[in-house]
PDB file of C-alpha atoms in Angstrom:
ATOM      1  CA  MET F   1      11.020 -19.353 -24.436  1.00  0.00           C
ATOM      2  CA  THR F   2      10.150 -15.267 -24.588  1.00  0.00           C
ATOM      3  CA  GLU F   3      10.840 -13.236 -21.748  1.00  0.00           C
ATOM      4  CA  PRO F   4       7.978 -11.713 -19.496  1.00  0.00           C
ATOM      5  CA  ALA F   5       7.335  -7.921 -20.186  1.00  0.00           C
ATOM      6  CA  ASP F   6       7.776  -5.625 -17.565  1.00  0.00           C
ATOM      7  CA  THR F   7       5.143  -5.243 -15.339  1.00  0.00           C
ATOM      8  CA  PRO F   8       3.256  -1.782 -14.878  1.00  0.00           C
ATOM      9  CA  ALA F   9       4.998  -1.952 -11.236  1.00  0.00           C
ATOM     10  CA  GLU F  10       8.268  -2.783 -12.612  1.00  0.00           C
ATOM     11  CA  ARG F  11       7.952   0.610 -15.014  1.00  0.00           C
ATOM     12  CA  ALA F  12       8.559   4.461 -14.067  1.00  0.00           C
ATOM     13  CA  SER F  13       7.775   7.385 -16.339  1.00  0.00           C
ATOM     14  CA  PHE F  14      10.735   9.598 -17.706  1.00  0.00           C
ATOM     15  CA  GLY F  15       9.163  12.157 -19.892  1.00  0.00           C
ATOM     16  CA  TYR F  16       6.691  10.600 -21.900  1.00  0.00           C
ATOM     17  CA  ARG F  17       8.635   7.579 -22.149  1.00  0.00           C
ATOM     18  CA  ASP F  18       8.176   4.593 -19.979  1.00  0.00           C
ATOM     19  CA  VAL F  19      11.316   2.944 -19.127  1.00  0.00           C
ATOM     20  CA  PRO F  20      12.270   0.036 -16.386  1.00  0.00           C
ATOM     21  CA  ALA F  21      12.096   1.880 -12.631  1.00  0.00           C
ATOM     22  CA  SER F  22      15.483   0.805 -11.742  1.00  0.00           C
ATOM     23  CA  GLU F  23      16.698   3.016 -14.205  1.00  0.00           C
ATOM     24  CA  LYS F  24      14.787   5.852 -13.734  1.00  0.00           C
ATOM     25  CA  ALA F  25      17.046   7.341 -10.860  1.00  0.00           C
ATOM     26  CA  GLY F  26      20.070   7.006 -13.008  1.00  0.00           C
ATOM     27  CA  MET F  27      18.616   8.372 -15.609  1.00  0.00           C
ATOM     28  CA  VAL F  28      17.199  11.464 -13.828  1.00  0.00           C
ATOM     29  CA  ALA F  29      20.430  11.836 -12.013  1.00  0.00           C
ATOM     30  CA  ARG F  30      21.879  12.577 -15.470  1.00  0.00           C
ATOM     31  CA  VAL F  31      19.689  15.081 -16.291  1.00  0.00           C
ATOM     32  CA  PHE F  32      20.204  17.506 -13.028  1.00  0.00           C
ATOM     33  CA  GLU F  33      24.095  16.521 -13.415  1.00  0.00           C
ATOM     34  CA  SER F  34      23.982  18.031 -16.927  1.00  0.00           C
ATOM     35  CA  VAL F  35      21.820  21.295 -15.765  1.00  0.00           C
ATOM     36  CA  ALA F  36      23.004  21.405 -12.326  1.00  0.00           C
ATOM     37  CA  PRO F  37      25.640  24.449 -13.103  1.00  0.00           C
ATOM     38  CA  ARG F  38      23.012  26.666 -15.205  1.00  0.00           C
ATOM     39  CA  TYR F  39      19.969  25.732 -13.501  1.00  0.00           C
ATOM     40  CA  ASP F  40      18.912  28.807 -11.377  1.00  0.00           C
ATOM     41  CA  LEU F  41      19.430  30.858 -14.316  1.00  0.00           C
ATOM     42  CA  MET F  42      17.306  28.632 -16.240  1.00  0.00           C
ATOM     43  CA  ASN F  43      14.437  28.445 -13.720  1.00  0.00           C
ATOM     44  CA  ASP F  44      14.391  32.570 -13.844  1.00  0.00           C
ATOM     45  CA  LEU F  45      14.606  32.285 -17.844  1.00  0.00           C
ATOM     46  CA  MET F  46      11.919  29.942 -18.258  1.00  0.00           C
ATOM     47  CA  SER F  47       9.185  31.573 -15.413  1.00  0.00           C
ATOM     48  CA  GLY F  48      10.095  35.052 -16.202  1.00  0.00           C
ATOM     49  CA  GLY F  49      11.380  34.991 -12.312  1.00  0.00           C
ATOM     50  CA  VAL F  50       8.081  33.474 -11.260  1.00  0.00           C
ATOM     51  CA  HIS F  51       9.208  30.923  -9.693  1.00  0.00           C
ATOM     52  CA  ARG F  52      11.014  33.197  -6.851  1.00  0.00           C
ATOM     53  CA  LEU F  53       7.403  34.503  -6.054  1.00  0.00           C
ATOM     54  CA  TRP F  54       6.174  30.789  -5.962  1.00  0.00           C
ATOM     55  CA  LYS F  55       8.786  29.391  -3.592  1.00  0.00           C
ATOM     56  CA  ASN F  56       8.396  33.009  -1.519  1.00  0.00           C
ATOM     57  CA  ALA F  57       4.689  32.108  -1.033  1.00  0.00           C
ATOM     58  CA  LEU F  58       5.973  28.448   0.770  1.00  0.00           C
ATOM     59  CA  ILE F  59       7.676  29.930   3.080  1.00  0.00           C
ATOM     60  CA  ASP F  60       4.957  32.437   3.692  1.00  0.00           C
ATOM     61  CA  VAL F  61       2.587  29.101   4.182  1.00  0.00           C
ATOM     62  CA  LEU F  62       5.418  27.368   5.871  1.00  0.00           C
ATOM     63  CA  ASN F  63       6.130  30.044   8.052  1.00  0.00           C
ATOM     64  CA  PRO F  64       9.214  28.798   9.893  1.00  0.00           C
ATOM     65  CA  ARG F  65      10.048  29.065  13.720  1.00  0.00           C
ATOM     66  CA  ALA F  66      13.260  29.339  15.741  1.00  0.00           C
ATOM     67  CA  GLY F  67      13.537  25.642  17.562  1.00  0.00           C
ATOM     68  CA  GLU F  68      12.000  23.822  14.784  1.00  0.00           C
ATOM     69  CA  ARG F  69      13.854  21.239  12.152  1.00  0.00           C
ATOM     70  CA  PHE F  70      13.327  21.716   8.963  1.00  0.00           C
ATOM     71  CA  LEU F  71      14.100  19.057   5.945  1.00  0.00           C
ATOM     72  CA  ASP F  72      14.211  20.285   2.343  1.00  0.00           C
ATOM     73  CA  VAL F  73      14.224  17.433  -0.015  1.00  0.00           C
ATOM     74  CA  ALA F  74      15.241  17.368  -3.394  1.00  0.00           C
ATOM     75  CA  GLY F  75      16.450  21.282  -2.674  1.00  0.00           C
ATOM     76  CA  GLY F  76      19.923  20.787  -3.602  1.00  0.00           C
ATOM     77  CA  THR F  77      20.605  24.612  -5.216  1.00  0.00           C
ATOM     78  CA  GLY F  78      19.215  25.875  -1.464  1.00  0.00           C
ATOM     79  CA  ASP F  79      16.769  28.147  -2.854  1.00  0.00           C
ATOM     80  CA  ILE F  80      14.293  26.665   0.200  1.00  0.00           C
ATOM     81  CA  ALA F  81      16.554  25.886   2.643  1.00  0.00           C
ATOM     82  CA  PHE F  82      18.230  29.927   1.965  1.00  0.00           C
ATOM     83  CA  ARG F  83      14.787  31.005   2.568  1.00  0.00           C
ATOM     84  CA  ILE F  84      14.543  29.219   5.727  1.00  0.00           C
ATOM     85  CA  VAL F  85      17.378  30.730   6.759  1.00  0.00           C
ATOM     86  CA  GLN F  86      17.258  33.813   6.388  1.00  0.00           C
ATOM     87  CA  LYS F  87      13.625  34.266   7.736  1.00  0.00           C
ATOM     88  CA  VAL F  88      14.727  32.402  11.178  1.00  0.00           C
ATOM     89  CA  GLY F  89      18.282  33.276  11.585  1.00  0.00           C
ATOM     90  CA  ASP F  90      20.788  31.818  13.483  1.00  0.00           C
ATOM     91  CA  ALA F  91      18.623  29.472  15.321  1.00  0.00           C
ATOM     92  CA  ALA F  92      18.384  28.321  12.239  1.00  0.00           C
ATOM     93  CA  ASP F  93      18.246  24.307  11.801  1.00  0.00           C
ATOM     94  CA  VAL F  94      17.958  22.932   7.774  1.00  0.00           C
ATOM     95  CA  THR F  95      19.006  19.587   6.509  1.00  0.00           C
ATOM     96  CA  VAL F  96      18.803  19.909   2.733  1.00  0.00           C
ATOM     97  CA  CYS F  97      18.826  16.396   1.694  1.00  0.00           C
ATOM     98  CA  ASP F  98      19.539  15.890  -2.856  1.00  0.00           C
ATOM     99  CA  ILE F  99      20.334  12.694  -4.486  1.00  0.00           C
ATOM    100  CA  ASN F 100      22.411  14.400  -6.937  1.00  0.00           C
ATOM    101  CA  PRO F 101      26.249  15.427  -5.647  1.00  0.00           C
ATOM    102  CA  ALA F 102      26.117  17.917  -8.616  1.00  0.00           C
ATOM    103  CA  MET F 103      23.189  20.044  -7.476  1.00  0.00           C
ATOM    104  CA  LEU F 104      24.642  19.769  -3.743  1.00  0.00           C
ATOM    105  CA  GLU F 105      27.908  21.439  -4.950  1.00  0.00           C
ATOM    106  CA  VAL F 106      25.952  24.176  -6.722  1.00  0.00           C
ATOM    107  CA  GLY F 107      23.730  24.284  -3.322  1.00  0.00           C
ATOM    108  CA  ARG F 108      26.938  24.437  -0.995  1.00  0.00           C
ATOM    109  CA  ASP F 109      28.889  26.898  -3.214  1.00  0.00           C
ATOM    110  CA  ARG F 110      25.735  29.442  -3.040  1.00  0.00           C
ATOM    111  CA  ALA F 111      25.641  29.308   0.618  1.00  0.00           C
ATOM    112  CA  VAL F 112      28.805  30.450   0.780  1.00  0.00           C
ATOM    113  CA  ASP F 113      28.958  33.000  -1.587  1.00  0.00           C
ATOM    114  CA  ARG F 114      25.545  34.630   0.791  1.00  0.00           C
ATOM    115  CA  GLY F 115      27.882  33.667   3.921  1.00  0.00           C
ATOM    116  CA  LEU F 116      25.179  31.623   4.932  1.00  0.00           C
ATOM    117  CA  LEU F 117      27.230  29.290   7.245  1.00  0.00           C
ATOM    118  CA  ARG F 118      25.170  28.365   9.777  1.00  0.00           C
ATOM    119  CA  GLY F 119      21.872  26.506  10.188  1.00  0.00           C
ATOM    120  CA  LEU F 120      22.905  24.742   6.798  1.00  0.00           C
ATOM    121  CA  THR F 121      23.001  20.585   6.175  1.00  0.00           C
ATOM    122  CA  TRP F 122      23.736  18.817   3.695  1.00  0.00           C
ATOM    123  CA  THR F 123      23.152  15.378   2.822  1.00  0.00           C
ATOM    124  CA  ALA F 124      23.014  12.996  -0.049  1.00  0.00           C
ATOM    125  CA  GLY F 125      20.197  10.458   0.269  1.00  0.00           C
ATOM    126  CA  ASP F 126      16.879   9.233  -1.622  1.00  0.00           C
ATOM    127  CA  ALA F 127      14.010  10.984  -1.047  1.00  0.00           C
ATOM    128  CA  GLU F 128      12.354   7.144  -1.256  1.00  0.00           C
ATOM    129  CA  ALA F 129      15.142   6.328   1.438  1.00  0.00           C
ATOM    130  CA  LEU F 130      15.232   8.920   3.675  1.00  0.00           C
ATOM    131  CA  PRO F 131      18.373   8.501   6.002  1.00  0.00           C
ATOM    132  CA  PHE F 132      16.657   9.779   8.727  1.00  0.00           C
ATOM    133  CA  PRO F 133      15.002   8.101  11.765  1.00  0.00           C
ATOM    134  CA  ASP F 134      11.519   8.343  11.953  1.00  0.00           C
ATOM    135  CA  ARG F 135       9.894  11.214  13.388  1.00  0.00           C
ATOM    136  CA  SER F 136      13.208  13.598  13.303  1.00  0.00           C
ATOM    137  CA  PHE F 137      11.205  17.097  11.590  1.00  0.00           C
ATOM    138  CA  ASP F 138       8.964  19.672  12.419  1.00  0.00           C
ATOM    139  CA  ALA F 139       8.467  20.517   8.785  1.00  0.00           C
ATOM    140  CA  TYR F 140       9.159  18.906   5.096  1.00  0.00           C
ATOM    141  CA  THR F 141       9.451  20.803   2.201  1.00  0.00           C
ATOM    142  CA  ILE F 142       9.976  19.708  -1.727  1.00  0.00           C
ATOM    143  CA  ALA F 143       9.909  22.290  -4.239  1.00  0.00           C
ATOM    144  CA  PHE F 144       9.815  21.155  -7.994  1.00  0.00           C
ATOM    145  CA  GLY F 145      11.869  17.543  -6.712  1.00  0.00           C
ATOM    146  CA  LEU F 146       8.540  15.164  -6.331  1.00  0.00           C
ATOM    147  CA  ARG F 147       7.978  14.478  -9.786  1.00  0.00           C
ATOM    148  CA  ASN F 148      11.723  13.278 -10.734  1.00  0.00           C
ATOM    149  CA  VAL F 149      11.257  10.666  -8.173  1.00  0.00           C
ATOM    150  CA  THR F 150      10.587   7.046  -9.478  1.00  0.00           C
ATOM    151  CA  ASP F 151       8.121   5.863  -6.840  1.00  0.00           C
ATOM    152  CA  ILE F 152       6.070   9.273  -5.592  1.00  0.00           C
ATOM    153  CA  ASP F 153       4.254   6.948  -3.114  1.00  0.00           C
ATOM    154  CA  LYS F 154       7.217   5.718  -1.563  1.00  0.00           C
ATOM    155  CA  ALA F 155       8.178   8.809  -1.178  1.00  0.00           C
ATOM    156  CA  LEU F 156       5.301  10.766   0.122  1.00  0.00           C
ATOM    157  CA  GLY F 157       5.472   8.152   2.970  1.00  0.00           C
ATOM    158  CA  GLU F 158       8.870   8.786   3.887  1.00  0.00           C
ATOM    159  CA  ALA F 159       7.857  12.343   4.025  1.00  0.00           C
ATOM    160  CA  HIS F 160       5.262  10.689   6.497  1.00  0.00           C
ATOM    161  CA  ARG F 161       7.660   8.413   8.295  1.00  0.00           C
ATOM    162  CA  VAL F 162      10.301  11.344   9.071  1.00  0.00           C
ATOM    163  CA  LEU F 163       7.425  14.279  10.741  1.00  0.00           C
ATOM    164  CA  ARG F 164       6.792  14.464  14.109  1.00  0.00           C
ATOM    165  CA  PRO F 165       3.464  14.152  15.384  1.00  0.00           C
ATOM    166  CA  GLY F 166       2.036  17.614  14.223  1.00  0.00           C
ATOM    167  CA  GLY F 167       4.705  18.014  11.487  1.00  0.00           C
ATOM    168  CA  ARG F 168       3.606  19.934   8.553  1.00  0.00           C
ATOM    169  CA  PHE F 169       4.451  18.345   4.538  1.00  0.00           C
ATOM    170  CA  TYR F 170       4.893  21.230   2.029  1.00  0.00           C
ATOM    171  CA  CYS F 171       5.100  20.199  -1.826  1.00  0.00           C
ATOM    172  CA  LEU F 172       5.532  22.875  -4.434  1.00  0.00           C
ATOM    173  CA  GLU F 173       5.046  21.674  -8.047  1.00  0.00           C
ATOM    174  CA  PHE F 174       3.902  22.216 -11.522  1.00  0.00           C
ATOM    175  CA  SER F 175       0.407  21.176 -11.647  1.00  0.00           C
ATOM    176  CA  LYS F 176      -2.550  21.153 -14.062  1.00  0.00           C
ATOM    177  CA  VAL F 177      -3.474  24.067 -15.155  1.00  0.00           C
ATOM    178  CA  THR F 178      -7.068  25.421 -14.496  1.00  0.00           C
ATOM    179  CA  SER F 179      -8.857  27.315 -17.440  1.00  0.00           C
ATOM    180  CA  ALA F 180      -8.785  25.125 -20.899  1.00  0.00           C
ATOM    181  CA  PRO F 181      -7.123  28.217 -22.909  1.00  0.00           C
ATOM    182  CA  VAL F 182      -4.529  28.585 -20.555  1.00  0.00           C
ATOM    183  CA  GLY F 183      -3.276  25.428 -20.522  1.00  0.00           C
ATOM    184  CA  ARG F 184      -3.031  25.224 -24.175  1.00  0.00           C
ATOM    185  CA  VAL F 185      -0.955  28.132 -24.629  1.00  0.00           C
ATOM    186  CA  TYR F 186       1.111  27.225 -21.789  1.00  0.00           C
ATOM    187  CA  ASP F 187       1.554  23.740 -22.969  1.00  0.00           C
ATOM    188  CA  ALA F 188       2.843  24.783 -26.455  1.00  0.00           C
ATOM    189  CA  TYR F 189       5.112  27.451 -24.982  1.00  0.00           C
ATOM    190  CA  SER F 190       6.932  25.148 -22.334  1.00  0.00           C
ATOM    191  CA  GLU F 191       6.955  22.568 -25.223  1.00  0.00           C
ATOM    192  CA  ARG F 192       9.191  24.523 -27.308  1.00  0.00           C
ATOM    193  CA  ALA F 193      10.560  26.990 -24.677  1.00  0.00           C
ATOM    194  CA  LEU F 194      12.134  24.284 -22.366  1.00  0.00           C
ATOM    195  CA  PRO F 195      14.462  22.513 -25.109  1.00  0.00           C
ATOM    196  CA  PHE F 196      14.876  25.782 -27.243  1.00  0.00           C
ATOM    197  CA  PHE F 197      16.211  27.532 -23.948  1.00  0.00           C
ATOM    198  CA  GLY F 198      18.177  24.352 -22.738  1.00  0.00           C
ATOM    199  CA  ARG F 199      20.065  24.345 -26.322  1.00  0.00           C
ATOM    200  CA  ILE F 200      20.581  27.841 -26.240  1.00  0.00           C
ATOM    201  CA  ILE F 201      21.660  28.551 -22.276  1.00  0.00           C
ATOM    202  CA  ALA F 202      22.239  25.111 -20.634  1.00  0.00           C
ATOM    203  CA  ARG F 203      23.526  23.581 -24.339  1.00  0.00           C
ATOM    204  CA  ASP F 204      21.348  20.401 -23.332  1.00  0.00           C
ATOM    205  CA  ALA F 205      17.761  20.137 -25.195  1.00  0.00           C
ATOM    206  CA  GLU F 206      17.168  16.989 -24.195  1.00  0.00           C
ATOM    207  CA  SER F 207      17.567  17.312 -20.702  1.00  0.00           C
ATOM    208  CA  TYR F 208      14.800  20.437 -20.771  1.00  0.00           C
ATOM    209  CA  ARG F 209      12.396  18.382 -22.984  1.00  0.00           C
ATOM    210  CA  TYR F 210      12.390  15.248 -20.132  1.00  0.00           C
ATOM    211  CA  LEU F 211      11.405  18.392 -17.177  1.00  0.00           C
ATOM    212  CA  HIS F 212       8.547  19.450 -19.564  1.00  0.00           C
ATOM    213  CA  GLU F 213       7.178  16.086 -20.174  1.00  0.00           C
ATOM    214  CA  SER F 214       7.826  15.524 -16.935  1.00  0.00           C
ATOM    215  CA  ILE F 215       5.753  18.201 -15.692  1.00  0.00           C
ATOM    216  CA  ARG F 216       3.100  16.687 -18.137  1.00  0.00           C
ATOM    217  CA  ARG F 217       2.848  13.848 -16.872  1.00  0.00           C
ATOM    218  CA  PHE F 218       2.747  14.921 -12.881  1.00  0.00           C
ATOM    219  CA  PRO F 219      -0.670  13.792 -11.091  1.00  0.00           C
ATOM    220  CA  PRO F 220      -2.948  16.699 -10.701  1.00  0.00           C
ATOM    221  CA  GLN F 221      -3.922  18.496  -8.073  1.00  0.00           C
ATOM    222  CA  ARG F 222      -7.412  16.165  -6.486  1.00  0.00           C
ATOM    223  CA  GLU F 223      -5.037  13.050  -7.482  1.00  0.00           C
ATOM    224  CA  LEU F 224      -1.858  14.110  -5.740  1.00  0.00           C
ATOM    225  CA  ALA F 225      -4.006  15.121  -2.593  1.00  0.00           C
ATOM    226  CA  ALA F 226      -5.442  11.580  -2.296  1.00  0.00           C
ATOM    227  CA  ARG F 227      -2.328  10.231  -2.788  1.00  0.00           C
ATOM    228  CA  MET F 228      -0.775  12.092   0.340  1.00  0.00           C
ATOM    229  CA  ARG F 229      -3.792  11.047   2.469  1.00  0.00           C
ATOM    230  CA  ALA F 230      -3.405   6.887   1.527  1.00  0.00           C
ATOM    231  CA  VAL F 231       0.113   7.515   2.976  1.00  0.00           C
ATOM    232  CA  GLY F 232      -1.531   9.116   6.475  1.00  0.00           C
ATOM    233  CA  PHE F 233      -1.478  12.872   6.048  1.00  0.00           C
ATOM    234  CA  GLU F 234      -4.113  14.612   7.486  1.00  0.00           C
ATOM    235  CA  ARG F 235      -6.039  17.944   6.529  1.00  0.00           C
ATOM    236  CA  VAL F 236      -4.912  17.781   2.990  1.00  0.00           C
ATOM    237  CA  ALA F 237      -4.830  20.992   0.879  1.00  0.00           C
ATOM    238  CA  TRP F 238      -3.560  23.143  -2.030  1.00  0.00           C
ATOM    239  CA  ARG F 239      -3.351  25.919  -3.291  1.00  0.00           C
ATOM    240  CA  ASN F 240      -3.521  26.774  -7.022  1.00  0.00           C
ATOM    241  CA  MET F 241      -1.020  29.392  -7.874  1.00  0.00           C
ATOM    242  CA  THR F 242      -0.456  31.173 -11.869  1.00  0.00           C
ATOM    243  CA  LEU F 243      -3.912  29.599 -12.734  1.00  0.00           C
ATOM    244  CA  GLY F 244      -3.146  26.454 -11.705  1.00  0.00           C
ATOM    245  CA  VAL F 245       0.504  26.176 -13.735  1.00  0.00           C
ATOM    246  CA  VAL F 246       2.270  25.753 -10.025  1.00  0.00           C
ATOM    247  CA  ALA F 247       0.340  24.093  -6.946  1.00  0.00           C
ATOM    248  CA  LEU F 248       1.017  23.990  -3.252  1.00  0.00           C
ATOM    249  CA  HIS F 249       0.072  20.869  -1.231  1.00  0.00           C
ATOM    250  CA  SER F 250       0.073  20.560   2.241  1.00  0.00           C
ATOM    251  CA  GLY F 251      -0.556  17.799   4.805  1.00  0.00           C
ATOM    252  CA  TRP F 252      -0.122  17.543   8.701  1.00  0.00           C
ATOM    253  CA  ARG F 253       1.213  14.345  10.186  1.00  0.00           C
ATOM    254  CA  ILE F 254      -1.455  14.295  13.028  1.00  0.00           C
TER     255      ILE F 254
END
């Protein structure tokens, strides 16, 4: 007798491949353990530094204020958390949650180098099972991390759970380019450039090939918005940046 094949619910995308869902987290962890030491340099090279403008736009929309508690998920290197702390000052209260210890180590080191020793808490945790009580935070951010989780809907549900009523959710992620000609050029560039830079700078072409493929398989803007509404978010919207290369999705827990 042959063993039954995995059902769709037991599979997850890993780049262009479908793998057993139980294995994806470990596979993604190995990718980020490999790229962590040069992750920020690679982001600058791959985006021409534009990723910094996208992240600044997220902070502008977030408009962080003293007295609010912030959760930044999959933000181990600290890019979003540092911006919040710099905006709020000594009264900042930001928890960085990342599943990957290597990324958290990079973030802690960067915080020390920048003299950011207050207002930051570093926590190892899974976006699909956050280690925080219900209604703990005023705002949740996730930048370029949602596409790497095994179950997007579960991660969205967890985001909704840990937000207080009136809490805001912001997801910055690569998305669907709105111009077909630009989209073709962008896809061709990223398909070749990410593995090339990965091989030359990070000595790891395969991990960056996965990052390109994960971008291509991530839900487009309208689909992600529908999935946010399905877990309970209201006033859901998105803003395309750089012709939809990246989209900033937002929603509220009412």
